[in-house]
Tab-separated table of C-alpha atoms in Angstrom:
chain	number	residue	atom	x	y	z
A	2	UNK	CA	82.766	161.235	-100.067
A	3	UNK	CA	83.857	157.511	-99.637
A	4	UNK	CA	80.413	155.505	-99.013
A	5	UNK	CA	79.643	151.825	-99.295
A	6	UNK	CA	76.908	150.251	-101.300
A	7	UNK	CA	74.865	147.478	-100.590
A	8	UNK	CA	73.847	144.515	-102.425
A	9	UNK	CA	71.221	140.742	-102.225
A	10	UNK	CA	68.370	142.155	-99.802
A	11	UNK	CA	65.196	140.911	-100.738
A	12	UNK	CA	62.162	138.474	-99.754
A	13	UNK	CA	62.602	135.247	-97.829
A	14	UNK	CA	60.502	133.096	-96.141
A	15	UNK	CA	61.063	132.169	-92.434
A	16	UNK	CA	63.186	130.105	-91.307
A	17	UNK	CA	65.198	130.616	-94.781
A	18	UNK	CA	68.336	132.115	-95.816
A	19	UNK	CA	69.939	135.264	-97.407
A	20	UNK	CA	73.191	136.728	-98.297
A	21	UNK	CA	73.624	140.564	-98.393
A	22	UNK	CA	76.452	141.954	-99.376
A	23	UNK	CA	78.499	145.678	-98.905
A	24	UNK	CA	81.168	146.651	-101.559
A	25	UNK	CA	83.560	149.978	-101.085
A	26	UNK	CA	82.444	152.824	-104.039
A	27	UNK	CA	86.198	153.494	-104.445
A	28	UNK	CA	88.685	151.864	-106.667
A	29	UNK	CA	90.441	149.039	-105.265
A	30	UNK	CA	93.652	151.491	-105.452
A	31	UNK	CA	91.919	154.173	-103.649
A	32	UNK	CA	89.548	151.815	-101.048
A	33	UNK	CA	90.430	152.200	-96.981
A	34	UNK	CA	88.050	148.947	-96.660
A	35	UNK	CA	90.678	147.024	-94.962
A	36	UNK	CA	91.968	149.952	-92.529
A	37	UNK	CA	88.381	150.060	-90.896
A	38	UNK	CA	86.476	147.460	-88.980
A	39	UNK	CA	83.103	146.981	-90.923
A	40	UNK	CA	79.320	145.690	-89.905
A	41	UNK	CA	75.929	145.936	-90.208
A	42	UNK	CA	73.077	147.699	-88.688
A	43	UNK	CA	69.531	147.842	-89.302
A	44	UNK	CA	66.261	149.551	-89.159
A	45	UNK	CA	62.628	147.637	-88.663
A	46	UNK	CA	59.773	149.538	-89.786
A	47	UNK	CA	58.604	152.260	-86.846
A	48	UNK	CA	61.113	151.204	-84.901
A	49	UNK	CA	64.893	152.551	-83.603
A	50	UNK	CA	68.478	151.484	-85.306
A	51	UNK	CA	69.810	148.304	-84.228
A	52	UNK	CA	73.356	147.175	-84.486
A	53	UNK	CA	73.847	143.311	-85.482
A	54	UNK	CA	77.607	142.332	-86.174
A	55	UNK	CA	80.469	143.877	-86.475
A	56	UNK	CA	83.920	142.752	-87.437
A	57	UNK	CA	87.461	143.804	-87.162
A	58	UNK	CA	89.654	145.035	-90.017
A	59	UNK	CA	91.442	141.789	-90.370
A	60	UNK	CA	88.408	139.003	-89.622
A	61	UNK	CA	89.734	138.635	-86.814
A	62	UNK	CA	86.907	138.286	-84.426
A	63	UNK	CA	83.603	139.752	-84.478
A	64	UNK	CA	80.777	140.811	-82.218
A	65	UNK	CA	77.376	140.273	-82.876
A	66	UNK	CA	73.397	141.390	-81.238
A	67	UNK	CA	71.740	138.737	-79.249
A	68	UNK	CA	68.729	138.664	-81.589
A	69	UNK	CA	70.895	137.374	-84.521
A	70	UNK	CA	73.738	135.324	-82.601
A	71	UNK	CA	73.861	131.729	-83.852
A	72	UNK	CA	71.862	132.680	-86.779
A	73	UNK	CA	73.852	135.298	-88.706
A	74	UNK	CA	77.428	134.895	-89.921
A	75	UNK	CA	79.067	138.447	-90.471
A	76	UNK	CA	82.698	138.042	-92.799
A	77	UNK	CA	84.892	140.449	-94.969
A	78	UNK	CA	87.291	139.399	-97.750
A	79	UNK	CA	89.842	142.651	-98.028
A	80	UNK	CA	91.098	141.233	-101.434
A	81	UNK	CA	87.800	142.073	-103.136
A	82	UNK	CA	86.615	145.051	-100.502
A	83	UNK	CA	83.748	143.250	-99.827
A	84	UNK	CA	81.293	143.017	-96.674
A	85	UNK	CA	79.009	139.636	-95.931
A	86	UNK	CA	76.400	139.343	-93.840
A	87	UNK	CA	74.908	135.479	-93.986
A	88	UNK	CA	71.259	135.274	-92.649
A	89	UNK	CA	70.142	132.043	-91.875
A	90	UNK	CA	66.725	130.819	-90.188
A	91	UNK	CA	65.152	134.313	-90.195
A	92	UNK	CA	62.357	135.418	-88.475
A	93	UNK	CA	59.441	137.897	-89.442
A	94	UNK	CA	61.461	140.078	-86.538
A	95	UNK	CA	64.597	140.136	-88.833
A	96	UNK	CA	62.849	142.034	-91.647
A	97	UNK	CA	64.275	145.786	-91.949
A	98	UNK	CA	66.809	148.083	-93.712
A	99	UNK	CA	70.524	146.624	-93.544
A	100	UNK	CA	72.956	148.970	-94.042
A	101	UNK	CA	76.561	148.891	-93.723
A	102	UNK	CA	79.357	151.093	-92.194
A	103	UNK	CA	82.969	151.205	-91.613
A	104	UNK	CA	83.989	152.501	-88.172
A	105	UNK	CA	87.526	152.671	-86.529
A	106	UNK	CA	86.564	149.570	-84.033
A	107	UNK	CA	83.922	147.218	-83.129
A	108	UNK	CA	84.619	148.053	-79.296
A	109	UNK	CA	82.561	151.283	-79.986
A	110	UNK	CA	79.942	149.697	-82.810
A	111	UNK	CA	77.257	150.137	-80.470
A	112	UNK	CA	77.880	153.420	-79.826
A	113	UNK	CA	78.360	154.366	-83.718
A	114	UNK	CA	74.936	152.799	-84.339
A	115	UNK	CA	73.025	154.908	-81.962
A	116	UNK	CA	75.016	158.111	-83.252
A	117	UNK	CA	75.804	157.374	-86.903
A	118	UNK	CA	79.872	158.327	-85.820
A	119	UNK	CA	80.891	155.611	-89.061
A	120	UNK	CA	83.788	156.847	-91.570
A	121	UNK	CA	81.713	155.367	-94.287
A	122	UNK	CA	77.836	154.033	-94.712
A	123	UNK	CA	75.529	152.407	-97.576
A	124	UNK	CA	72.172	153.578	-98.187
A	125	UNK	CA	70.665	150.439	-97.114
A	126	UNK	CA	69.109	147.340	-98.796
A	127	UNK	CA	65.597	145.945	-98.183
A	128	UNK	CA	65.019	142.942	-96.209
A	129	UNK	CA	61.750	141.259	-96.058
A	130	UNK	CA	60.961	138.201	-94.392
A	131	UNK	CA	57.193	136.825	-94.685
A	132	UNK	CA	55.642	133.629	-93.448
């Protein structure tokens, strides 16, 4: 079953940064990672699954929640299968689970989040931010 594994959560303190990261569990010679768009989503404690950036197969654009827009930098590099999501001035509301997920277009990301519909997904990776 091709999945994704996440990497870099932690603790941080507000208004600091962090840099998770999302790797394909296949061999380079087997991944898909650069047929699929790829983002993140995540899950606060008690609360529902948020999406928070997406991008397209290529870099070519990407689409991201209000909550984390001018704050979080989403970016891929194909060569290496990799995922990035850059976290800068977090907030206590930014701690939660961030997982990531390859879906067939960020048009639909939304969607995906609310239904899990993603070709691939991590198990997650802890973020914590205190004050």
């Amino acid at each position: 079953q091709w999945r994704m594994v996440e990497s870099g959560g932690g603790m941080v303190q507000a208004g600091g940064s962090l840099r998770i990261s999302c790797t394909d569990s296949e061999s380079s010679s087997g991944s898909q990672f650069d047929d699929y768009a790829m983002g993140w989503f995540r899950q606060p404690p008690g609360r529902l699954r948020e999406g928070v950036a997406c991008i397209k197969w290529n870099g070519d654009g990407a689409n991201y929640a209000t909550s984390v827009k001018g704050r979080f930098t989403i970016s891929r590099d194909n060569a290496k299968n990799t995922l990035y999501l850059q976290m800068n001035n977090v907030k206590s509301e930014d701690t939660a689970t961030y997982t990531c997920a390859a879906a067939t277009s960020c048009n639909d990301w939304w969607q995906f989040v609310e239904n899990l519909g993603f070709n691939a997904r991590g198990q997650g990776t802890q973020v914590t931010v205190f004050l």
